[in-house]
Short mmCIF file of C-alpha atoms in Angstrom, two decimals:
data_model
loop_
_atom_site.label_atom_id
_atom_site.label_comp_id
_atom_site.label_asym_id
_atom_site.label_seq_id
_atom_site.Cartn_x
_atom_site.Cartn_y
_atom_site.Cartn_z
CA MET S 5 39.64 5.05 -6.58
CA LYS S 6 38.21 8.45 -5.82
CA LYS S 7 34.67 8.68 -4.58
CA SER S 8 31.95 11.24 -3.89
CA TYR S 9 31.25 12.12 -0.29
CA TYR S 10 27.76 13.00 0.86
CA LEU S 11 27.58 15.03 4.06
CA PHE S 12 24.16 14.63 5.58
CA ASN S 13 24.99 15.49 9.18
CA PRO S 14 25.51 19.06 10.28
CA GLY S 15 29.06 19.83 11.35
CA ARG S 16 32.29 21.66 10.67
CA LEU S 17 34.68 20.77 7.87
CA SER S 18 38.16 22.10 8.10
CA ARG S 19 41.65 21.69 6.70
CA GLN S 20 43.89 19.71 8.97
CA ASN S 21 47.45 19.75 7.61
CA ASN S 22 46.98 18.26 4.18
CA THR S 23 43.72 16.50 4.67
CA LEU S 24 40.16 17.19 5.76
CA LYS S 25 38.59 16.90 9.18
CA PHE S 26 34.87 16.69 9.77
CA VAL S 27 33.49 17.34 13.24
CA PRO S 28 29.74 16.56 13.57
CA ILE S 29 27.80 19.02 15.66
CA ASP S 30 24.43 17.92 17.09
CA GLU S 31 21.34 20.04 17.71
CA GLU S 32 22.50 21.19 21.18
CA GLY S 33 25.78 22.34 19.64
CA LYS S 34 27.85 19.54 21.13
CA GLU S 35 30.79 18.31 19.07
CA GLY S 36 31.02 14.63 18.19
CA GLN S 37 33.94 12.39 17.28
CA ALA S 38 36.04 13.87 14.45
CA ARG S 39 36.30 11.99 11.20
CA TYR S 40 39.10 12.40 8.70
CA LEU S 41 38.39 12.43 4.99
CA PRO S 42 41.51 11.62 2.98
CA VAL S 43 41.67 14.42 0.46
CA GLU S 44 43.29 12.29 -2.22
CA SER S 45 40.25 10.03 -2.26
CA ILE S 46 37.61 12.73 -2.74
CA LYS S 47 36.05 13.19 -6.11
CA GLU S 48 33.57 15.80 -4.93
CA LEU S 49 31.46 16.76 -1.91
CA TYR S 50 27.68 16.90 -1.62
CA VAL S 51 26.55 19.00 1.30
CA PHE S 52 23.04 18.29 2.54
CA GLY S 53 23.37 19.13 6.21
CA SER S 54 24.34 22.56 7.48
CA LEU S 55 28.08 22.97 7.18
CA ASP S 56 30.53 25.30 8.91
CA ALA S 57 33.61 25.99 6.80
CA ASN S 58 36.15 28.76 6.36
CA SER S 59 38.04 30.20 3.36
CA ALA S 60 41.15 28.20 4.18
CA LEU S 61 39.14 25.07 3.49
CA TYR S 62 37.78 26.38 0.16
CA ASN S 63 41.27 27.47 -0.88
CA PHE S 64 42.49 23.98 -0.17
CA LEU S 65 39.56 22.33 -1.97
CA GLY S 66 40.08 24.67 -4.93
CA GLN S 67 43.74 23.71 -5.08
CA GLN S 68 42.79 20.03 -5.09
CA GLY S 69 40.16 20.53 -7.81
CA ILE S 70 37.30 19.33 -5.58
CA VAL S 71 33.82 20.57 -6.46
CA VAL S 72 31.32 21.14 -3.64
CA HIS S 73 27.58 21.01 -4.30
CA PHE S 74 25.12 22.56 -1.82
CA PHE S 75 21.55 21.53 -1.09
CA ASN S 76 19.06 23.27 1.14
CA TYR S 77 16.84 21.84 3.85
CA TYR S 78 14.33 20.55 1.31
CA GLU S 79 17.14 18.84 -0.59
CA TYR S 80 16.92 21.31 -3.44
CA TYR S 81 20.16 22.09 -5.25
CA THR S 82 21.29 25.60 -4.32
CA GLY S 83 24.65 25.83 -6.13
CA SER S 84 28.19 24.61 -6.44
CA PHE S 85 31.60 25.75 -5.45
CA MET S 86 33.63 25.33 -8.63
CA PRO S 87 37.42 25.50 -8.43
CA ARG S 88 39.23 27.58 -11.00
CA ASP S 89 39.27 25.98 -14.48
CA TYR S 90 42.44 24.01 -14.82
CA LEU S 91 42.04 22.86 -18.39
CA LEU S 92 41.95 25.75 -20.78
CA ALA S 93 41.99 25.50 -24.53
CA GLY S 94 41.26 28.69 -26.42
CA LYS S 95 40.74 26.72 -29.58
CA VAL S 96 37.95 24.55 -28.07
CA GLN S 97 36.29 27.58 -26.50
CA ILE S 98 36.24 29.47 -29.75
CA ALA S 99 34.99 26.44 -31.69
CA GLN S 100 32.29 25.85 -29.10
CA THR S 101 31.15 29.45 -29.28
CA LYS S 102 31.16 29.38 -33.12
CA THR S 103 28.94 26.31 -33.09
CA TYR S 104 26.53 28.09 -30.75
CA LEU S 105 26.53 31.24 -32.87
CA SER S 106 25.72 29.46 -36.13
CA ALA S 107 21.92 28.95 -36.06
CA ASN S 108 22.16 25.91 -38.33
CA LYS S 109 24.99 24.19 -36.48
CA ARG S 110 23.37 24.85 -33.14
CA LEU S 111 19.97 23.53 -34.27
CA ALA S 112 21.52 20.37 -35.74
CA LEU S 113 23.46 19.67 -32.57
CA ALA S 114 20.49 20.40 -30.31
CA ARG S 115 18.41 17.96 -32.35
CA ARG S 116 21.07 15.27 -31.94
CA LEU S 117 20.97 15.75 -28.17
CA ILE S 118 17.19 15.24 -28.24
CA GLU S 119 17.70 12.18 -30.45
CA GLY S 120 19.86 10.60 -27.73
CA ALA S 121 17.43 11.58 -24.97
CA THR S 122 14.42 10.23 -26.93
CA HIS S 123 16.13 7.00 -27.81
CA ASN S 124 17.05 6.37 -24.17
CA MET S 125 13.51 7.19 -23.01
CA LEU S 126 12.00 4.79 -25.52
CA LYS S 127 14.50 2.13 -24.51
CA ASN S 128 13.14 2.30 -20.96
CA LEU S 129 9.50 2.24 -22.09
CA ARG S 130 10.03 -0.72 -24.47
CA TYR S 131 11.64 -2.70 -21.66
CA TYR S 132 8.47 -2.29 -19.60
CA VAL S 133 6.25 -3.11 -22.57
CA GLY S 134 8.05 -6.42 -22.56
CA ARG S 135 6.96 -6.81 -18.96
CA GLY S 136 3.34 -6.12 -19.74
CA ALA S 137 2.99 -2.38 -19.11
CA PRO S 138 0.35 -0.76 -21.40
CA LEU S 139 2.71 1.75 -23.00
CA GLN S 140 2.20 1.18 -26.73
CA ASN S 141 0.23 4.41 -27.22
CA PRO S 142 2.70 6.78 -25.56
CA ILE S 143 5.53 5.09 -27.48
CA THR S 144 3.75 5.81 -30.76
CA GLN S 145 3.14 9.40 -29.62
CA ILE S 146 6.79 9.94 -28.67
CA GLU S 147 7.95 8.50 -32.03
CA ALA S 148 5.64 10.92 -33.85
CA LEU S 149 6.88 13.83 -31.78
CA TRP S 150 10.48 12.87 -32.54
CA GLN S 151 9.67 12.75 -36.28
CA SER S 152 8.31 16.30 -36.05
CA THR S 153 11.67 17.63 -34.80
CA ALA S 154 13.05 17.16 -38.34
CA THR S 155 11.12 20.24 -39.51
CA ALA S 156 11.56 22.36 -36.36
CA PRO S 157 12.75 25.75 -37.67
CA ASP S 158 14.30 27.00 -34.43
CA ILE S 159 15.48 26.09 -30.95
CA GLU S 160 12.24 27.25 -29.28
CA THR S 161 10.13 24.88 -31.35
CA LEU S 162 12.64 22.10 -30.66
CA MET S 163 12.52 22.74 -26.93
CA GLY S 164 8.72 22.70 -27.09
CA ILE S 165 8.68 19.31 -28.76
CA GLU S 166 11.25 18.03 -26.31
CA GLY S 167 8.98 19.19 -23.48
CA ASN S 168 6.06 17.24 -24.97
CA ILE S 169 8.16 14.11 -25.37
CA ARG S 170 9.29 14.25 -21.80
CA GLN S 171 5.77 14.89 -20.51
CA THR S 172 4.39 11.91 -22.42
CA TYR S 173 7.26 9.88 -21.07
CA TYR S 174 6.78 10.92 -17.46
CA GLU S 175 3.10 10.05 -17.66
CA CYS S 176 4.15 6.51 -18.30
CA PHE S 177 5.86 6.29 -14.92
CA GLU S 178 2.75 5.30 -12.99
CA HIS S 179 2.36 2.27 -15.25
CA ILE S 180 5.92 1.26 -14.59
CA VAL S 181 5.98 1.52 -10.83
CA SER S 182 3.19 0.27 -8.65
CA ASP S 183 1.73 2.18 -5.70
CA PHE S 184 2.59 5.73 -6.79
CA ALA S 185 0.66 8.15 -8.99
CA PHE S 186 2.37 10.71 -11.23
CA GLU S 187 -0.47 13.16 -12.00
CA LYS S 188 1.66 15.87 -13.62
CA ARG S 189 5.28 17.04 -13.50
CA SER S 190 5.55 19.46 -10.59
CA LYS S 191 8.71 21.21 -9.45
CA ARG S 192 9.71 23.66 -6.74
CA PRO S 193 8.11 22.09 -4.82
CA PRO S 194 7.37 18.66 -6.26
CA GLU S 195 3.90 17.66 -5.14
CA ASN S 196 4.12 13.89 -4.90
CA GLU S 197 6.58 11.04 -4.43
CA LEU S 198 7.41 10.37 -8.04
CA ASN S 199 8.03 14.05 -8.76
CA THR S 200 10.23 14.30 -5.70
CA LEU S 201 12.39 11.41 -6.87
CA ILE S 202 12.60 12.80 -10.41
CA SER S 203 13.68 16.19 -9.13
CA PHE S 204 16.21 14.73 -6.71
CA GLY S 205 17.67 12.37 -9.31
CA ASN S 206 17.82 15.06 -11.97
CA MET S 207 19.81 17.27 -9.62
CA LEU S 208 22.30 14.52 -9.07
CA CYS S 209 22.55 13.97 -12.82
CA TYR S 210 23.12 17.68 -13.43
CA THR S 211 25.97 17.80 -10.91
CA LEU S 212 27.49 14.65 -12.40
CA CYS S 213 27.46 16.19 -15.88
CA LEU S 214 28.91 19.39 -14.49
CA ARG S 215 31.82 17.57 -12.90
CA GLN S 216 32.60 15.64 -16.05
CA ILE S 217 32.58 18.84 -18.10
CA PHE S 218 34.85 20.43 -15.53
CA HIS S 219 37.48 17.77 -16.26
CA THR S 220 37.47 18.54 -20.00
CA GLN S 221 38.23 21.64 -22.02
CA LEU S 222 34.56 22.42 -22.68
CA ASN S 223 33.08 25.60 -21.32
CA PRO S 224 30.12 24.62 -19.12
CA THR S 225 28.27 27.89 -19.74
CA ILE S 226 28.00 27.58 -23.53
CA SER S 227 25.19 25.21 -24.40
CA PHE S 228 23.28 24.25 -27.51
CA LEU S 229 19.85 22.88 -26.64
CA HIS S 230 19.30 24.98 -23.54
CA GLU S 231 19.81 28.70 -23.82
CA PRO S 232 23.11 29.75 -22.20
CA GLY S 233 22.24 31.51 -19.00
CA MET S 234 19.16 29.43 -18.20
CA ARG S 235 21.31 28.12 -15.44
CA ARG S 236 24.85 29.03 -14.56
CA TYR S 237 26.15 25.88 -16.23
CA SER S 238 23.70 25.17 -19.04
CA LEU S 239 25.90 22.71 -20.96
CA ALA S 240 25.39 20.35 -18.00
CA LEU S 241 21.65 20.56 -18.64
CA ASP S 242 22.20 19.58 -22.29
CA LEU S 243 24.22 16.53 -21.37
CA ALA S 244 21.85 15.57 -18.54
CA GLU S 245 19.01 15.27 -21.07
CA VAL S 246 20.78 12.33 -22.73
CA PHE S 247 21.66 10.54 -19.48
CA LYS S 248 18.60 11.05 -17.27
CA PRO S 249 16.68 8.04 -18.63
CA LEU S 250 19.61 5.66 -18.10
CA LEU S 251 20.87 7.00 -14.80
CA VAL S 252 17.99 8.64 -12.97
CA ASP S 253 14.86 7.00 -14.22
CA ARG S 254 16.14 3.45 -14.05
CA THR S 255 17.28 4.07 -10.47
CA ILE S 256 13.80 5.28 -9.58
CA PHE S 257 12.06 2.30 -11.21
CA SER S 258 14.36 -0.20 -9.58
CA MET S 259 14.13 1.35 -6.10
CA LEU S 260 10.33 1.60 -6.14
CA ASN S 261 9.65 -1.76 -7.70
CA LYS S 262 11.97 -3.51 -5.33
CA LYS S 263 10.26 -1.57 -2.54
CA ILE S 264 13.56 -0.16 -1.32
CA LEU S 265 11.70 3.15 -1.13
CA GLN S 266 8.15 3.16 0.17
CA ALA S 267 5.47 5.70 1.01
CA SER S 268 6.88 6.06 4.54
CA ASP S 269 10.16 7.40 3.06
CA PHE S 270 8.46 10.57 2.00
CA ARG S 271 7.09 13.54 3.96
CA THR S 272 4.24 15.49 2.44
CA GLU S 273 3.68 18.90 3.86
CA LEU S 274 2.24 22.20 2.73
CA ARG S 275 5.54 22.92 1.03
CA GLY S 276 5.25 19.81 -1.10
CA CYS S 277 6.77 16.36 -0.86
CA THR S 278 10.31 15.77 0.31
CA LEU S 279 12.52 12.74 0.88
CA ARG S 280 13.24 11.84 4.47
CA PRO S 281 17.00 11.99 5.21
CA ALA S 282 17.31 8.22 5.49
CA ALA S 283 15.58 7.84 2.09
CA ALA S 284 17.88 10.42 0.51
CA LYS S 285 20.82 8.36 1.80
CA LYS S 286 19.39 5.23 0.31
CA PHE S 287 18.90 7.02 -2.99
CA VAL S 288 22.45 8.30 -3.24
CA THR S 289 23.81 4.87 -2.30
CA HIS S 290 21.93 3.32 -5.23
CA TRP S 291 22.88 6.22 -7.44
CA GLU S 292 26.59 5.74 -6.71
CA GLU S 293 26.29 2.01 -7.36
CA ARG S 294 24.67 2.68 -10.67
CA LEU S 295 27.42 5.11 -11.68
CA GLN S 296 30.06 2.51 -10.99
CA THR S 297 28.27 -0.18 -12.99
CA THR S 298 30.28 -1.06 -16.04
CA ILE S 299 29.46 -2.16 -19.54
CA GLN S 300 31.61 -3.43 -22.37
CA HIS S 301 31.85 -0.47 -24.70
CA ARG S 302 31.30 -1.34 -28.33
CA THR S 303 33.80 0.95 -29.96
CA LEU S 304 36.39 1.31 -27.17
CA LYS S 305 36.42 -2.47 -26.69
CA ARG S 306 36.84 -2.21 -22.98
CA LYS S 307 34.70 -1.88 -19.90
CA VAL S 308 33.56 1.64 -18.96
CA SER S 309 31.47 2.78 -16.05
CA TYR S 310 28.15 4.60 -16.53
CA GLU S 311 29.82 7.63 -15.05
CA HIS S 312 32.59 7.52 -17.65
CA LEU S 313 29.97 7.47 -20.41
CA VAL S 314 29.27 11.13 -19.54
CA ARG S 315 32.98 11.99 -19.95
CA LEU S 316 33.04 10.21 -23.28
CA GLU S 317 30.04 12.35 -24.38
CA CYS S 318 32.11 15.45 -23.60
CA TYR S 319 34.93 14.15 -25.80
CA LYS S 320 32.44 13.64 -28.62
CA LEU S 321 31.27 17.23 -28.23
CA ILE S 322 34.87 18.50 -28.37
CA LYS S 323 35.47 16.52 -31.54
CA HIS S 324 32.22 17.82 -33.01
CA VAL S 325 32.96 21.53 -32.40
CA LEU S 326 36.50 21.12 -33.70
CA GLU S 327 35.04 19.40 -36.79
CA ILE S 328 37.10 16.27 -36.20
CA GLN S 329 34.09 13.99 -36.03
CA ASP S 330 30.32 14.62 -36.16
CA TYR S 331 28.55 14.18 -32.85
CA LYS S 332 26.41 11.09 -32.50
CA PRO S 333 24.53 10.96 -29.21
CA PHE S 334 24.94 8.19 -26.71
CA LYS S 335 22.20 5.58 -27.22
CA ALA S 336 21.79 2.87 -24.64
CA TRP S 337 21.97 -0.49 -26.40
CA TRP S 338 21.14 -2.75 -23.52
CA MET R 18 50.77 36.27 -43.26
CA LEU R 19 51.86 37.22 -39.73
CA TYR R 20 51.77 34.41 -37.24
CA PRO R 21 51.59 34.84 -33.51
CA LEU R 22 54.62 33.48 -31.70
CA MET R 23 54.51 29.70 -31.35
CA HIS R 24 56.02 27.93 -28.40
CA LEU R 25 57.50 24.48 -28.84
CA THR R 26 58.54 22.37 -25.89
CA ALA R 27 60.32 19.06 -25.31
CA THR R 28 56.92 17.38 -25.01
CA HIS R 29 56.16 18.59 -28.51
CA ILE R 30 59.21 16.88 -30.03
CA ASN R 31 58.49 13.75 -28.01
CA TYR R 32 54.91 13.58 -29.28
CA TYR R 33 56.06 14.41 -32.80
CA TYR R 34 57.73 11.02 -32.81
CA LEU R 35 54.80 9.23 -31.20
CA CYS R 36 51.76 10.56 -32.99
CA ARG R 37 51.07 13.72 -35.00
CA ARG R 38 47.45 13.79 -33.95
CA LYS R 39 48.37 13.68 -30.28
CA LEU R 40 50.85 16.47 -30.90
CA TRP R 41 48.25 18.66 -32.63
CA LEU R 42 45.70 18.12 -29.85
CA PHE R 43 48.27 18.73 -27.13
CA HIS R 44 49.47 21.90 -28.80
CA HIS R 45 45.94 23.24 -28.92
CA GLY R 46 45.37 22.76 -25.24
CA ILE R 47 43.41 19.51 -25.46
CA HIS R 48 45.32 17.71 -22.72
CA MET R 49 44.32 14.23 -21.58
CA GLU R 50 47.40 13.33 -19.55
CA HIS R 51 45.65 14.03 -16.23
CA ASN R 52 43.35 11.05 -16.84
CA SER R 53 46.04 8.51 -17.47
CA ASP R 54 47.46 6.20 -14.81
CA LEU R 55 50.41 5.37 -17.05
CA VAL R 56 51.38 9.06 -17.33
CA HIS R 57 51.01 9.34 -13.57
CA ALA R 58 53.26 6.30 -13.08
CA GLY R 59 55.85 7.86 -15.39
CA LYS R 60 55.82 11.06 -13.34
CA LEU R 61 56.34 9.06 -10.15
CA VAL R 62 59.32 7.23 -11.64
CA GLU R 63 60.83 10.57 -12.58
CA GLU R 64 60.09 12.08 -9.16
CA TYR R 65 61.18 9.22 -6.88
CA SER R 66 64.14 7.66 -8.70
CA TYR R 67 67.52 9.15 -7.79
CA ALA R 68 66.10 10.71 -4.64
CA ARG R 69 69.51 11.88 -3.48
CA ARG R 70 70.08 13.89 -6.62
CA SER R 71 67.26 16.27 -5.90
CA GLU R 72 69.10 17.50 -2.79
CA CYS R 73 70.80 20.11 -4.90
CA ASN R 74 68.53 21.66 -7.38
CA ARG R 75 69.94 21.24 -10.84
CA GLN R 76 66.80 21.95 -12.85
CA LEU R 77 67.39 24.25 -15.78
CA ALA R 78 64.77 26.21 -17.68
CA LEU R 79 65.92 27.39 -21.12
CA ARG R 80 64.53 29.26 -24.08
CA ALA R 81 65.76 30.01 -27.57
CA ARG R 82 64.43 31.30 -30.85
CA LEU R 83 64.08 28.86 -33.74
CA ASP R 84 62.99 31.61 -36.14
CA ALA R 85 61.00 34.85 -36.02
CA HIS R 86 57.74 32.98 -35.33
CA THR R 87 58.86 30.13 -33.13
CA GLN R 88 60.22 30.00 -29.62
CA LEU R 89 61.71 26.90 -28.07
CA LEU R 90 61.14 26.25 -24.40
CA GLY R 91 62.50 23.45 -22.27
CA VAL R 92 63.05 22.42 -18.67
CA ILE R 93 65.90 20.00 -18.12
CA ASP R 94 65.28 17.89 -15.01
CA TYR R 95 68.89 17.54 -14.09
CA PHE R 96 71.93 19.13 -15.70
CA ASP R 97 75.47 18.49 -14.55
CA PRO R 98 77.50 21.53 -15.70
CA GLU R 99 80.94 20.08 -14.84
CA ALA R 100 80.45 16.96 -16.92
CA ARG R 101 78.20 18.79 -19.42
CA LEU R 102 75.76 15.98 -18.98
CA ILE R 103 71.98 16.13 -19.35
CA HIS R 104 70.06 13.52 -17.35
CA GLU R 105 66.57 12.45 -18.36
CA THR R 106 64.57 9.75 -16.57
CA LYS R 107 62.02 7.60 -18.36
CA LYS R 108 59.87 4.68 -17.32
CA SER R 109 60.29 2.45 -20.34
CA ASN R 110 62.57 2.45 -23.39
CA ARG R 111 59.86 1.33 -25.76
CA LYS R 112 59.79 4.70 -27.46
CA GLU R 113 63.49 5.40 -27.29
CA GLU R 114 63.60 7.27 -30.58
CA ALA R 115 61.29 9.91 -29.08
CA HIS R 116 63.42 10.15 -25.97
CA ILE R 117 66.57 10.66 -28.03
CA ALA R 118 64.85 13.39 -30.03
CA GLN R 119 63.83 15.04 -26.80
CA MET R 120 67.44 14.90 -25.61
CA ARG R 121 68.67 16.50 -28.88
CA PHE R 122 66.13 19.22 -28.27
CA TYR R 123 67.75 19.96 -24.92
CA GLN R 124 71.17 19.92 -26.53
CA LEU R 125 70.04 22.45 -29.08
CA LEU R 126 68.60 24.67 -26.37
CA LEU R 127 71.89 24.56 -24.45
CA LYS R 128 73.87 25.26 -27.57
CA GLU R 129 71.70 28.29 -28.40
CA ASN R 130 72.42 29.49 -24.87
CA GLY R 131 76.15 29.18 -25.39
CA ILE R 132 76.78 25.77 -23.80
CA GLU R 133 78.07 23.44 -26.52
CA ASP R 134 79.08 19.83 -26.72
CA CYS R 135 76.75 18.45 -24.03
CA ARG R 136 76.19 14.76 -23.79
CA GLY R 137 72.96 13.28 -22.73
CA ILE R 138 72.04 10.19 -20.73
CA ILE R 139 68.55 8.71 -20.73
CA GLU R 140 68.08 6.66 -17.58
CA TYR R 141 65.60 3.84 -17.21
CA PRO R 142 65.69 3.04 -13.47
CA LEU R 143 63.03 0.35 -13.76
CA LEU R 144 65.04 -1.41 -16.45
CA ARG R 145 68.35 -0.81 -14.70
CA SER R 146 69.73 0.53 -17.94
CA SER R 147 70.55 3.76 -19.70
CA THR R 148 71.27 5.10 -23.14
CA GLU R 149 73.89 7.66 -24.01
CA VAL R 150 73.32 10.40 -26.57
CA PRO R 151 76.48 11.86 -28.09
CA PRO R 152 76.79 15.67 -28.46
CA LEU R 153 74.97 17.33 -31.27
CA ASP R 154 76.88 17.24 -34.60
CA ALA R 155 76.10 19.25 -37.72
CA THR R 156 73.96 16.50 -39.28
CA THR R 157 71.80 15.77 -36.25
CA GLU R 158 71.38 19.47 -35.55
CA ALA R 159 70.26 20.21 -39.11
CA GLN R 160 67.86 17.29 -38.95
CA LEU R 161 66.38 18.48 -35.67
CA ARG R 162 65.93 22.03 -36.95
CA GLN R 163 64.23 20.67 -40.04
CA GLU R 164 61.88 18.60 -37.86
CA LEU R 165 61.05 21.62 -35.74
CA HIS R 166 60.18 23.66 -38.84
CA THR R 167 57.99 20.88 -40.19
CA MET R 168 56.30 20.60 -36.82
CA ALA R 169 55.59 24.34 -36.59
CA GLN R 170 54.14 24.25 -40.05
CA MET R 171 51.94 21.28 -39.23
CA LEU R 172 50.68 22.88 -36.03
CA ARG R 173 49.56 25.94 -37.96
CA GLN R 174 47.14 23.79 -39.98
CA ALA R 175 43.55 24.39 -38.89
CA HIS R 176 42.67 20.70 -39.00
CA CYS R 177 43.57 17.85 -36.69
CA PRO R 178 45.64 15.06 -38.32
CA PRO R 179 43.78 11.74 -38.84
CA LEU R 180 43.81 8.73 -36.51
CA LEU R 181 46.97 6.61 -36.75
CA GLN R 182 45.48 3.35 -35.51
CA THR R 183 48.54 1.67 -34.10
CA ARG R 184 48.78 -1.00 -31.48
CA TRP R 185 50.14 1.61 -29.07
CA CYS R 186 46.86 3.52 -29.13
CA ARG R 187 45.27 1.58 -26.29
CA GLN R 188 47.94 2.70 -23.86
CA CYS R 189 47.72 6.35 -24.84
CA ALA R 190 46.10 8.97 -22.61
CA TYR R 191 44.17 10.12 -25.69
CA TYR R 192 42.73 6.67 -26.44
CA ASP R 193 39.19 7.40 -25.21
CA TYR R 194 39.20 10.76 -26.90
CA CYS R 195 40.35 9.42 -30.28
CA TYR R 196 38.34 6.22 -30.36
CA ILE R 197 35.02 7.17 -28.82
CA ASP R 198 32.23 6.71 -31.36
CA GLU R 199 28.73 5.35 -31.39
CA ALA R 200 28.14 2.04 -33.05
CA GLU R 201 24.99 1.90 -35.16
CA ASN R 202 22.21 -0.05 -33.49
#
């Protein structure tokens, strides 16, 4: 089974014959023991530490179809090295563009994406209502906001409502986890612990969606809910909306409530709040575990991993734009 | 109406016998084979059986015109020109009909390129067995040409053929693509 590699330590990554060699380099510039990463087992690379690499390496990674994501010192996502598209289908690309260009089709599809996202957010909130959290009011508010999307005349209005839904939802977080306050959603930099975790998790979710799109015939730059060009790969943002509640938020709740992450795992400075490296490692470990969790799929009648659910969503989008089957968003049922 | 030139390959005729929907998707660039372990296993069988044979490269790439709008393309893994014998390696003989059709496609390509009366042999190294395909006669050739015309016509349709729902579906590389749906809550 292929897996994602997270490189936290600074060092040099190079091609060694037909595999990869990583040499850690410490602060004084001394080289450590080399480690070999079997290229066949790499799904993608996440680079958090400073990395030395040459074009021979990137040519090799490109050939192997390995995506590399880069993060800066503050663990913010800076960008990705994407190998050349290897799955091209003109028919899908044209159909995807046509769906985007038709105002009605785009609006309907965007609304369905919000439907999935809203359902999955409510699923999380209702679970914690069952455990005694006082969330009845925000749930009613979110339901009302969702109802109002039915009459939204354009994408901007829809995005506005979506923003309100998500804000109401995020404000519930402090009732779900103990010890941490939410205040308001702050980004670049996030100002407190919850915001830091949300930003970090959302980045991981975005890169996950991007990789899944890369392995299908969809064009990652043509999106429906988000405006193409908002980010380089805006279709990944669309898909991430649906999956963030299941993948990111549940990881955060579980890690904070089980006290796997505590106040000492964060560093608050003038530049905002960041995760300490050890905490980031803990987070990605739990994240990877979550992605490999499986559920019995109700229509496929077999077990699929959470990660694979994202790929299945891509298939649904392809079928939708080709008018083979209308898109119904993924709705968590457990 | 003027059509752009359509390319048909041996995979097309193989899929034509398996599933029209799969064929249509494949033809339009919606490939799923890279996700399938079974497809990968099939490739390995092809690659690693008869290792000594690959010492001399006998691969043969051919093309021919079916009609003004349709071009046939094929790569024969191993062709023995002295014996006029086409070799094709497959993992399992469960879909033998499709394999035979694929072999006839190669025979037609060879014939169009001036090499007539070629026999074919489909080898199943895992089953320790093989099937012989006699040279193309007038009937089988006419039938194959008819199938290719039908196929070209079908592929020009804008819409994807419906789901077949057979018991083979679960093994297919396109299973997830075809069957993914959301159950109502």
